[in-house]
């Protein structure tokens, strides 16, 4: 069992507190500059809130969970002689942490965190790295308490993970937004498409190779339907361009087996 | 309670049989040219299988659920003096059914159907139309028994629904495929991204306006990250083009409030 202090009060920090407690480790408290948010998280988890970084208790691992551009500054203020300091960012390398800290690490959870939403923490993959073997061992023990999915990852790997998340999540959200806006124009509630999206996603994530669960006019090479759709989108700018490019990409993958 | 006969033995027809029985209507049997598939569906649902269209019993509504290019031919063979004949296609209009049939209709379920997968039928939206008021009334009663989500829809509306489904489902599958192929290259199991995708989708379908749940470097206008990602994708063809176009589209929507 490790003694942990969380630094930050955003959505990730809020979930982290609950997560660490449920992992069986000892959460000694939370520090944040934002008193209202910090105290709210502390109260919810029945832990101590610290408004000054000089007052935070001694811990085995300090977890900094703040926006990327604040990691460096906050890490410089932690006195962490025998402790490990980690951050949770996918966008920053381990060297974003102050070089004055000997034992540095990263625990990057591949998930989108929203306050108040329930998550199955055990399933969330954690990508870890550390500045030396002892730190790595400690970080790995903590991460393995937190999740069944722990992987080693340097900054290069994290960048690729981030790119894949942009495709599979950020861009997916945008395409869904376009799809539901087309439905909205017809005075039909856009949520009616939700069961179809949910079933599509359940099928694709269960597939060994999601290219094989591809359906629709592009993979059928149904040029008649594609043409009618492009006619219907003729007055639009991005939707038409996106329809064309993704249709081409699907057909190209089907014919050539590569992206 | 209506007497129904289903014609076809594909994934939609298979689910339709189960769906009609669970709706409390009387499924009198299934006809299909494919004996093995037709009989298998009949056995699973404890109904009669007919291998000849001349033998199908008298019904209130015949539901043709076959591939688009076979609807016309099969509809011409049904003797349906006082009955209604409907098809379930999103891609065809009501006039795909033989003009010799007086009472025609469409019941289009907006869902992707796979044999063996459990679906919550009550939530699947049904889009209906009919050739006259009496037929419309009967089709509406059946559809309302089958689902809580019944909407009127002509062919024009169905085309738009189909386009929105291409964006929100077919293209989503392709983007997920690209994302998971990037992870696979690193010898990490691509399924590790599933919890993130599922949570992203749960959030976006629950949102009144999914444009508001957009996250990621594009909507943050984080050009530093975008540039690094495009560098990492420099050797790819479609992934780089798709990343550029969707990023532009998200930023354009953020700045101008339109697609």
Coordinates of C-alpha atoms in Angstrom, one line a residue:
Chain A
X1 CA 0.0 0.0 0.0
X2 CA 1.4 3.3 -1.1
X3 CA 0.8 6.8 0.4
X4 CA -0.4 9.1 -2.4
X5 CA -1.1 12.8 -2.7
X6 CA -2.9 14.2 -5.8
X7 CA -2.1 17.6 -7.1
X8 CA -4.8 19.2 -9.2
X9 CA -8.6 19.6 -9.2
X10 CA -9.7 19.0 -12.8
X11 CA -11.8 16.1 -14.1
X12 CA -8.8 13.7 -14.2
X13 CA -7.7 14.6 -10.6
X14 CA -11.3 14.1 -9.4
X15 CA -11.5 10.6 -10.8
X16 CA -7.9 9.8 -9.7
X17 CA -8.9 10.4 -6.1
X18 CA -11.8 8.0 -6.2
X19 CA -9.7 5.6 -8.3
X20 CA -6.7 5.5 -5.9
X21 CA -9.0 4.9 -2.9
X22 CA -10.8 2.1 -4.7
X23 CA -7.4 0.6 -5.6
X24 CA -6.7 0.0 -1.9
X25 CA -3.9 2.5 -1.6
X26 CA -3.8 5.3 0.9
X27 CA -4.8 8.7 -0.4
X28 CA -3.4 11.2 2.1
X29 CA -4.9 14.3 0.5
X30 CA -5.4 16.6 -2.4
X31 CA -3.7 19.9 -3.2
X32 CA -5.0 22.5 -5.6
X33 CA -4.8 26.2 -6.2
X34 CA -8.6 26.2 -6.9
X35 CA -10.0 26.1 -3.4
X36 CA -13.7 25.4 -4.3
X37 CA -12.9 22.5 -6.7
X38 CA -10.2 21.1 -4.5
X39 CA -12.3 21.2 -1.4
X40 CA -15.3 19.7 -3.2
X41 CA -13.2 16.7 -4.4
X42 CA -11.7 16.3 -0.9
X43 CA -15.1 16.3 0.7
X44 CA -16.5 13.8 -1.7
X45 CA -13.7 11.4 -1.0
X46 CA -13.4 12.1 2.7
X47 CA -9.8 13.2 2.4
X48 CA -7.7 16.3 3.5
X49 CA -7.6 19.4 1.3
X50 CA -4.4 21.5 1.1
X51 CA -4.4 25.0 -0.3
X52 CA -0.7 25.4 0.2
X53 CA 1.9 23.2 -1.5
X54 CA 4.2 23.6 1.5
X55 CA 1.7 21.9 3.7
X56 CA 1.2 18.7 1.8
X57 CA 2.2 15.6 3.8
X58 CA 5.0 13.2 3.0
X59 CA 4.0 10.6 0.5
X60 CA 5.4 7.7 -1.5
X61 CA 4.1 9.1 -4.8
X62 CA 2.9 12.6 -5.7
X63 CA 0.6 12.6 -8.7
X64 CA 0.4 15.8 -10.7
X65 CA -2.8 16.0 -12.7
X66 CA -3.0 19.5 -14.1
X67 CA -3.0 21.1 -17.5
X68 CA 0.1 20.4 -19.6
X69 CA 1.5 23.9 -19.3
X70 CA 1.3 23.9 -15.5
X71 CA 3.1 20.6 -14.9
X72 CA 6.7 22.0 -14.9
X73 CA 6.0 24.9 -12.5
X74 CA 4.1 22.8 -10.0
X75 CA 6.8 20.0 -10.1
X76 CA 9.4 22.6 -9.2
X77 CA 7.6 23.4 -6.0
X78 CA 7.4 19.8 -4.6
X79 CA 10.0 18.8 -2.1
X80 CA 10.3 15.1 -2.9
X81 CA 13.6 13.8 -1.6
X82 CA 12.8 10.1 -1.4
X83 CA 9.4 10.3 -3.1
X84 CA 8.4 9.8 -6.7
X85 CA 6.7 12.5 -8.6
X86 CA 4.6 11.5 -11.6
X87 CA 2.3 13.3 -14.0
X88 CA -0.7 11.9 -15.9
X89 CA -0.4 13.7 -19.2
X90 CA -0.5 12.0 -22.6
X91 CA 0.8 15.1 -24.3
X92 CA 4.0 15.6 -22.3
X93 CA 7.2 13.6 -21.8
X94 CA 8.6 12.6 -18.5
X95 CA 11.1 15.4 -18.7
X96 CA 8.3 18.0 -18.3
X97 CA 8.9 17.3 -14.6
X98 CA 11.6 19.3 -12.9
X99 CA 15.1 17.8 -13.4
X100 CA 15.7 18.5 -9.8
X101 CA 13.4 15.6 -8.9
X102 CA 15.4 12.3 -9.0
X103 CA 12.5 9.9 -9.1
X104 CA 10.1 10.9 -11.9
X105 CA 7.4 9.0 -13.7
X106 CA 4.3 9.1 -15.8
X107 CA 1.0 7.3 -15.4
X108 CA -1.1 8.1 -18.4
X109 CA -4.7 6.8 -18.4
X110 CA -6.2 6.4 -21.9
X111 CA -9.7 7.7 -21.1
X112 CA -11.8 10.8 -21.3
X113 CA -12.9 11.9 -17.8
X114 CA -16.0 13.8 -17.0
X115 CA -17.0 14.8 -13.5
X116 CA -19.9 12.8 -12.1
X117 CA -19.7 9.9 -14.7
X118 CA -19.2 6.4 -13.4
X119 CA -16.2 4.6 -15.0
X120 CA -15.0 1.0 -14.7
X121 CA -11.5 1.9 -13.6
X122 CA -10.1 -1.6 -13.8
X123 CA -10.6 -1.6 -17.6
X124 CA -8.8 1.8 -18.3
X125 CA -5.4 1.2 -19.8
X126 CA -2.5 2.9 -18.0
X127 CA 0.8 3.7 -19.8
X128 CA 3.7 4.1 -17.5
X129 CA 7.4 5.1 -17.5
X130 CA 9.9 6.2 -14.9
X131 CA 13.3 7.8 -14.6
X132 CA 15.0 4.8 -12.8
X133 CA 14.3 1.2 -12.0
X134 CA 13.2 1.7 -8.4
X135 CA 10.7 4.4 -9.4
X136 CA 9.5 2.2 -12.3
X137 CA 8.9 -0.7 -9.8
X138 CA 6.8 1.5 -7.5
X139 CA 4.9 3.1 -10.3
X140 CA 4.1 -0.3 -11.7
X141 CA 2.8 -1.6 -8.4
X142 CA 0.5 1.4 -8.0
X143 CA -0.7 1.2 -11.7
X144 CA -1.3 -2.5 -11.3
X145 CA -3.4 -1.9 -8.2
X146 CA -5.4 0.6 -10.3
X147 CA -6.0 -1.3 -13.5
X148 CA -5.7 -4.7 -15.2
X149 CA -4.3 -3.0 -18.3
X150 CA -0.8 -1.6 -17.6
X151 CA 1.7 -1.0 -20.4
X152 CA 5.2 0.5 -20.6
X153 CA 5.3 3.5 -22.8
X154 CA 7.8 6.2 -23.7
X155 CA 6.8 9.6 -25.1
X156 CA 6.9 8.4 -28.7
X157 CA 4.4 5.6 -28.0
X158 CA 2.2 8.1 -26.1
X159 CA 2.2 10.3 -29.2
X160 CA 1.0 7.5 -31.3
X161 CA -1.7 6.5 -28.8
X162 CA -2.8 10.1 -28.8
X163 CA -3.1 10.2 -32.6
X164 CA -5.1 7.0 -32.5
X165 CA -7.4 8.5 -29.9
X166 CA -7.9 11.6 -32.1
X167 CA -9.1 9.3 -34.9
X168 CA -11.2 6.9 -32.8
X169 CA -12.7 9.5 -30.4
X170 CA -12.3 13.2 -31.3
X171 CA -13.0 12.7 -35.0
X172 CA -15.8 10.1 -34.2
X173 CA -17.5 12.8 -32.1
X174 CA -17.3 15.2 -35.1
X175 CA -18.8 12.7 -37.5
X176 CA -21.6 11.9 -35.1
X177 CA -22.2 15.7 -34.8
X178 CA -22.5 16.0 -38.6
X179 CA -24.8 13.0 -38.8
X180 CA -27.1 14.2 -36.1
X181 CA -27.2 17.7 -37.5
X182 CA -28.6 16.3 -40.8
X183 CA -31.3 14.5 -38.8
X184 CA -32.1 17.7 -36.8
X185 CA -32.7 19.6 -40.1
X186 CA -35.7 17.2 -40.7
X187 CA -37.3 18.0 -37.3
X188 CA -36.6 14.5 -36.1
X189 CA -34.9 14.3 -32.7
X190 CA -31.2 13.6 -33.4
X191 CA -31.0 11.1 -30.5
X192 CA -33.0 8.5 -32.7
X193 CA -29.7 7.6 -34.2
X194 CA -28.2 6.6 -30.9
X195 CA -29.2 2.9 -30.9
X196 CA -27.6 2.5 -34.3
X197 CA -24.4 4.2 -33.2
X198 CA -24.2 2.2 -30.0
X199 CA -24.7 -1.1 -31.8
X200 CA -22.1 -0.1 -34.5
X201 CA -19.6 0.7 -31.8
X202 CA -20.3 -2.5 -29.8
X203 CA -19.7 -4.5 -33.0
X204 CA -16.5 -2.7 -34.0
X205 CA -14.8 -2.8 -30.6
X206 CA -15.7 -6.5 -30.2
X207 CA -14.1 -7.3 -33.6
X208 CA -10.5 -8.6 -33.9
X209 CA -10.1 -6.5 -37.1
X210 CA -12.6 -3.6 -37.3
X211 CA -11.9 -3.2 -41.0
X212 CA -13.9 -6.4 -41.3
X213 CA -17.0 -4.9 -39.7
X214 CA -17.1 -2.1 -42.2
X215 CA -20.6 -1.6 -43.7
X216 CA -22.2 1.0 -45.9
X217 CA -22.2 2.1 -49.6
X218 CA -18.4 2.7 -49.8
X219 CA -17.3 -0.8 -48.8
X220 CA -20.1 -2.3 -51.0
X221 CA -18.8 -0.1 -53.9
X222 CA -22.4 1.0 -54.4
X223 CA -21.5 4.0 -56.6
X224 CA -25.2 4.6 -57.4
X225 CA -25.9 5.4 -53.7
X226 CA -22.7 7.3 -53.2
X227 CA -23.5 9.5 -56.2
X228 CA -27.0 10.3 -54.8
X229 CA -25.5 11.1 -51.4
X230 CA -23.0 13.4 -52.9
X231 CA -25.7 15.2 -54.9
X232 CA -27.7 15.6 -51.7
X233 CA -24.6 17.1 -50.0
X234 CA -23.7 19.3 -53.0
X235 CA -24.6 22.5 -51.2
X236 CA -22.4 21.7 -48.2
X237 CA -18.6 22.4 -47.9
X238 CA -17.0 20.1 -45.2
X239 CA -19.6 17.4 -45.1
X240 CA -19.3 16.8 -48.9
X241 CA -15.5 16.8 -48.7
X242 CA -15.5 14.5 -45.7
X243 CA -17.9 12.1 -47.4
X244 CA -15.7 12.0 -50.5
X245 CA -12.4 11.5 -48.7
X246 CA -13.7 8.8 -46.3
X247 CA -15.5 7.0 -49.1
X248 CA -12.2 7.0 -51.2
X249 CA -10.3 5.8 -48.1
X250 CA -12.6 2.9 -47.5
X251 CA -12.7 1.8 -51.1
X252 CA -8.8 2.2 -51.3
X253 CA -8.4 0.0 -48.2
X254 CA -10.8 -2.6 -49.6
X255 CA -9.0 -2.8 -53.0
X256 CA -5.4 -2.4 -51.7
X257 CA -5.5 -3.7 -48.2
X258 CA -3.7 -0.6 -46.9
X259 CA -4.5 2.9 -45.7
Chain B
X1 CA -53.2 -8.1 -33.4
X2 CA -52.1 -8.5 -37.1
X3 CA -51.3 -11.6 -39.0
X4 CA -47.8 -11.2 -40.5
X5 CA -45.7 -13.1 -43.0
X6 CA -42.0 -12.3 -43.5
X7 CA -40.3 -12.8 -46.8
X8 CA -36.6 -13.1 -46.8
X9 CA -33.9 -14.8 -44.7
X10 CA -31.1 -12.3 -44.2
X11 CA -30.1 -10.6 -40.9
X12 CA -32.9 -8.1 -41.0
X13 CA -35.5 -10.9 -41.7
X14 CA -34.1 -13.0 -38.9
X15 CA -34.5 -10.2 -36.4
X16 CA -37.9 -9.1 -37.8
X17 CA -39.4 -12.5 -36.9
X18 CA -38.2 -12.3 -33.3
X19 CA -39.3 -8.7 -33.2
X20 CA -42.8 -9.3 -34.5
X21 CA -43.4 -12.1 -32.1
X22 CA -42.2 -10.0 -29.2
X23 CA -44.5 -7.2 -30.3
X24 CA -47.5 -9.4 -29.6
X25 CA -48.6 -9.8 -33.3
X26 CA -49.1 -13.1 -35.0
X27 CA -46.3 -14.3 -37.2
X28 CA -47.8 -16.9 -39.5
X29 CA -44.6 -17.9 -41.2
X30 CA -41.5 -17.1 -43.2
X31 CA -40.9 -17.5 -46.9
X32 CA -37.4 -17.5 -48.5
X33 CA -35.7 -19.0 -51.5
X34 CA -32.8 -20.0 -49.3
X35 CA -34.1 -23.1 -47.6
X36 CA -31.3 -23.6 -45.0
X37 CA -31.5 -20.0 -43.7
X38 CA -35.3 -19.8 -44.0
X39 CA -35.8 -23.0 -42.1
X40 CA -33.2 -22.1 -39.5
X41 CA -35.1 -18.8 -38.7
X42 CA -38.4 -20.7 -38.7
X43 CA -37.2 -23.3 -36.3
X44 CA -35.6 -20.7 -33.9
X45 CA -38.9 -18.8 -33.8
X46 CA -41.2 -21.9 -33.8
X47 CA -43.0 -20.8 -37.0
X48 CA -43.9 -22.3 -40.3
X49 CA -41.3 -22.1 -43.2
X50 CA -42.6 -21.9 -46.8
X51 CA -40.2 -22.6 -49.7
X52 CA -42.8 -21.7 -52.3
X53 CA -44.4 -18.2 -52.5
X54 CA -47.6 -19.7 -53.8
X55 CA -48.1 -21.5 -50.5
X56 CA -47.8 -18.6 -48.1
X57 CA -50.9 -18.1 -46.0
X58 CA -53.2 -15.2 -46.1
X59 CA -51.9 -12.3 -43.9
X60 CA -52.8 -8.8 -43.0
X61 CA -49.3 -7.6 -43.8
X62 CA -46.5 -9.1 -45.9
X63 CA -43.1 -7.8 -45.0
X64 CA -40.5 -8.1 -47.7
X65 CA -37.0 -8.0 -46.2
X66 CA -34.6 -8.9 -49.0
X67 CA -31.7 -7.1 -50.8
X68 CA -32.8 -3.9 -52.6
X69 CA -32.5 -5.3 -56.1
X70 CA -34.8 -8.3 -55.3
X71 CA -37.7 -6.3 -53.8
X72 CA -39.5 -5.6 -57.1
X73 CA -39.4 -9.1 -58.4
X74 CA -40.6 -10.7 -55.1
X75 CA -43.4 -8.1 -54.7
X76 CA -44.8 -9.0 -58.2
X77 CA -45.3 -12.6 -57.0
X78 CA -47.4 -11.9 -54.0
X79 CA -51.1 -12.2 -54.3
X80 CA -52.3 -9.5 -51.9
X81 CA -55.8 -8.5 -52.7
X82 CA -56.8 -7.1 -49.3
X83 CA -53.5 -7.3 -47.7
X84 CA -50.7 -4.7 -47.3
X85 CA -47.2 -5.4 -48.7
X86 CA -44.3 -3.5 -47.2
X87 CA -40.6 -3.5 -47.6
X88 CA -37.9 -2.6 -45.0
X89 CA -35.3 -0.9 -47.2
X90 CA -33.8 2.5 -46.4
X91 CA -32.4 2.7 -50.0
X92 CA -35.6 2.2 -51.9
X93 CA -38.8 4.2 -52.2
X94 CA -42.3 2.8 -51.8
X95 CA -42.7 2.5 -55.6
X96 CA -40.1 -0.2 -55.7
X97 CA -43.0 -2.4 -54.8
X98 CA -45.1 -3.7 -57.7
X99 CA -47.7 -1.1 -58.8
X100 CA -50.2 -4.0 -59.1
X101 CA -50.3 -4.0 -55.3
X102 CA -52.9 -1.4 -54.1
X103 CA -51.8 -1.4 -50.4
X104 CA -48.1 -0.7 -50.2
X105 CA -45.9 0.5 -47.4
X106 CA -42.5 0.9 -46.0
X107 CA -41.2 0.1 -42.5
X108 CA -37.6 1.1 -42.3
X109 CA -35.7 0.3 -39.1
X110 CA -32.7 2.5 -38.5
X111 CA -30.3 -0.1 -37.1
X112 CA -27.6 -2.5 -38.2
X113 CA -28.7 -6.1 -37.8
X114 CA -26.3 -9.0 -37.1
X115 CA -27.5 -12.5 -36.6
X116 CA -27.2 -13.7 -33.0
X117 CA -26.8 -10.2 -31.4
X118 CA -29.4 -9.1 -28.8
X119 CA -31.1 -5.8 -29.6
X120 CA -33.5 -3.7 -27.6
X121 CA -36.2 -3.6 -30.3
X122 CA -38.4 -1.0 -28.5
X123 CA -35.6 1.6 -28.9
X124 CA -35.0 1.1 -32.7
X125 CA -36.6 3.9 -34.7
X126 CA -39.0 2.9 -37.4
X127 CA -39.7 5.2 -40.4
X128 CA -43.0 4.4 -42.1
X129 CA -45.0 5.4 -45.2
X130 CA -47.9 3.9 -47.1
X131 CA -49.8 4.3 -50.4
X132 CA -53.1 5.1 -48.8
X133 CA -54.7 6.1 -45.5
X134 CA -56.0 2.7 -44.5
X135 CA -52.6 1.1 -45.2
X136 CA -50.9 3.9 -43.3
X137 CA -53.1 3.3 -40.3
X138 CA -52.4 -0.5 -40.2
X139 CA -48.7 0.0 -40.8
X140 CA -48.6 2.6 -38.0
X141 CA -50.4 0.2 -35.6
X142 CA -47.9 -2.6 -36.3
X143 CA -44.9 -0.2 -36.1
X144 CA -46.1 1.2 -32.8
X145 CA -46.4 -2.3 -31.4
X146 CA -42.8 -2.9 -32.5
X147 CA -41.2 0.3 -31.3
X148 CA -41.6 3.4 -29.1
X149 CA -40.0 5.4 -31.9
X150 CA -42.2 5.6 -35.0
X151 CA -41.8 8.4 -37.5
X152 CA -43.4 9.3 -40.9
X153 CA -40.9 9.4 -43.6
X154 CA -40.9 9.7 -47.4
X155 CA -38.0 8.6 -49.6
X156 CA -36.3 12.0 -49.4
X157 CA -36.2 11.8 -45.6
X158 CA -34.9 8.2 -45.8
X159 CA -32.1 9.3 -48.0
X160 CA -31.1 12.0 -45.5
X161 CA -31.3 9.5 -42.7
X162 CA -29.1 7.1 -44.7
X163 CA -26.5 9.9 -45.2
X164 CA -26.5 10.7 -41.5
X165 CA -26.0 7.0 -40.7
X166 CA -23.1 6.8 -43.2
X167 CA -21.4 9.6 -41.2
X168 CA -22.3 8.4 -37.7
X169 CA -21.7 4.7 -38.3
X170 CA -19.9 3.7 -41.5
X171 CA -17.4 6.5 -41.3
X172 CA -17.0 6.0 -37.6
X173 CA -16.1 2.4 -38.1
X174 CA -13.4 3.4 -40.6
X175 CA -11.9 6.0 -38.2
X176 CA -11.9 3.5 -35.4
X177 CA -10.2 1.0 -37.8
X178 CA -7.5 3.6 -38.5
X179 CA -7.0 4.4 -34.8
X180 CA -6.7 0.8 -33.8
X181 CA -4.3 0.0 -36.7
X182 CA -1.9 2.7 -35.3
X183 CA -2.0 1.0 -31.9
X184 CA -1.5 -2.4 -33.5
X185 CA 1.8 -1.2 -35.1
X186 CA 3.2 -0.7 -31.5
X187 CA 2.4 -4.3 -30.5
X188 CA -0.2 -3.1 -28.1
X189 CA -3.6 -4.9 -28.3
X190 CA -5.9 -2.5 -30.3
X191 CA -8.8 -3.4 -28.0
X192 CA -7.2 -1.2 -25.2
X193 CA -8.8 1.8 -26.9
X194 CA -12.3 0.3 -26.4
X195 CA -13.1 1.8 -23.0
X196 CA -12.2 5.3 -24.3
X197 CA -14.3 4.9 -27.5
X198 CA -17.3 3.5 -25.5
X199 CA -17.1 6.4 -23.0
X200 CA -16.8 9.0 -25.8
X201 CA -19.8 7.5 -27.6
X202 CA -21.9 7.4 -24.3
X203 CA -21.1 11.0 -23.7
X204 CA -21.9 12.2 -27.3
X205 CA -25.2 10.3 -27.7
X206 CA -26.3 11.6 -24.3
X207 CA -25.6 15.2 -25.3
X208 CA -28.3 17.6 -26.6
X209 CA -25.7 19.0 -29.0
X210 CA -22.8 16.7 -29.7
X211 CA -20.7 19.6 -31.1
X212 CA -20.5 20.6 -27.4
X213 CA -18.8 17.4 -26.3
X214 CA -16.1 17.8 -28.9
X215 CA -12.6 17.4 -27.3
X216 CA -9.1 17.0 -28.6
X217 CA -6.4 19.2 -30.2
X218 CA -8.5 20.6 -33.0
X219 CA -11.3 22.1 -30.9
X220 CA -8.6 23.4 -28.4
X221 CA -6.8 25.0 -31.5
X222 CA -3.7 23.3 -30.1
X223 CA -1.7 23.9 -33.3
X224 CA 1.5 22.7 -31.6
X225 CA 0.1 19.2 -31.1
X226 CA -1.7 19.2 -34.5
X227 CA 1.6 19.9 -36.2
X228 CA 3.4 17.1 -34.3
X229 CA 0.6 14.7 -35.2
X230 CA 0.8 15.6 -38.9
X231 CA 4.6 15.1 -38.8
X232 CA 4.1 11.7 -37.4
X233 CA 1.6 10.9 -40.1
X234 CA 3.7 12.4 -42.9
X235 CA 4.5 9.0 -44.5
X236 CA 0.8 8.0 -44.7
X237 CA -1.6 8.9 -47.4
X238 CA -5.3 8.8 -46.3
X239 CA -4.7 9.0 -42.5
X240 CA -2.8 12.3 -43.0
X241 CA -5.5 13.7 -45.4
X242 CA -8.3 12.7 -43.1
X243 CA -6.5 14.2 -40.1
X244 CA -6.1 17.5 -41.9
X245 CA -9.6 17.7 -43.3
X246 CA -11.4 16.7 -40.0
X247 CA -9.2 19.1 -38.0
X248 CA -10.0 21.9 -40.4
X249 CA -13.7 21.0 -40.2
X250 CA -13.7 21.0 -36.4
X251 CA -11.9 24.4 -36.2
X252 CA -14.2 25.8 -38.9
X253 CA -17.3 24.8 -36.9
X254 CA -15.8 26.2 -33.8
X255 CA -15.0 29.6 -35.4
X256 CA -18.0 30.0 -37.7
X257 CA -20.7 27.8 -36.0
X258 CA -21.5 26.0 -39.3
X259 CA -20.3 23.0 -41.2

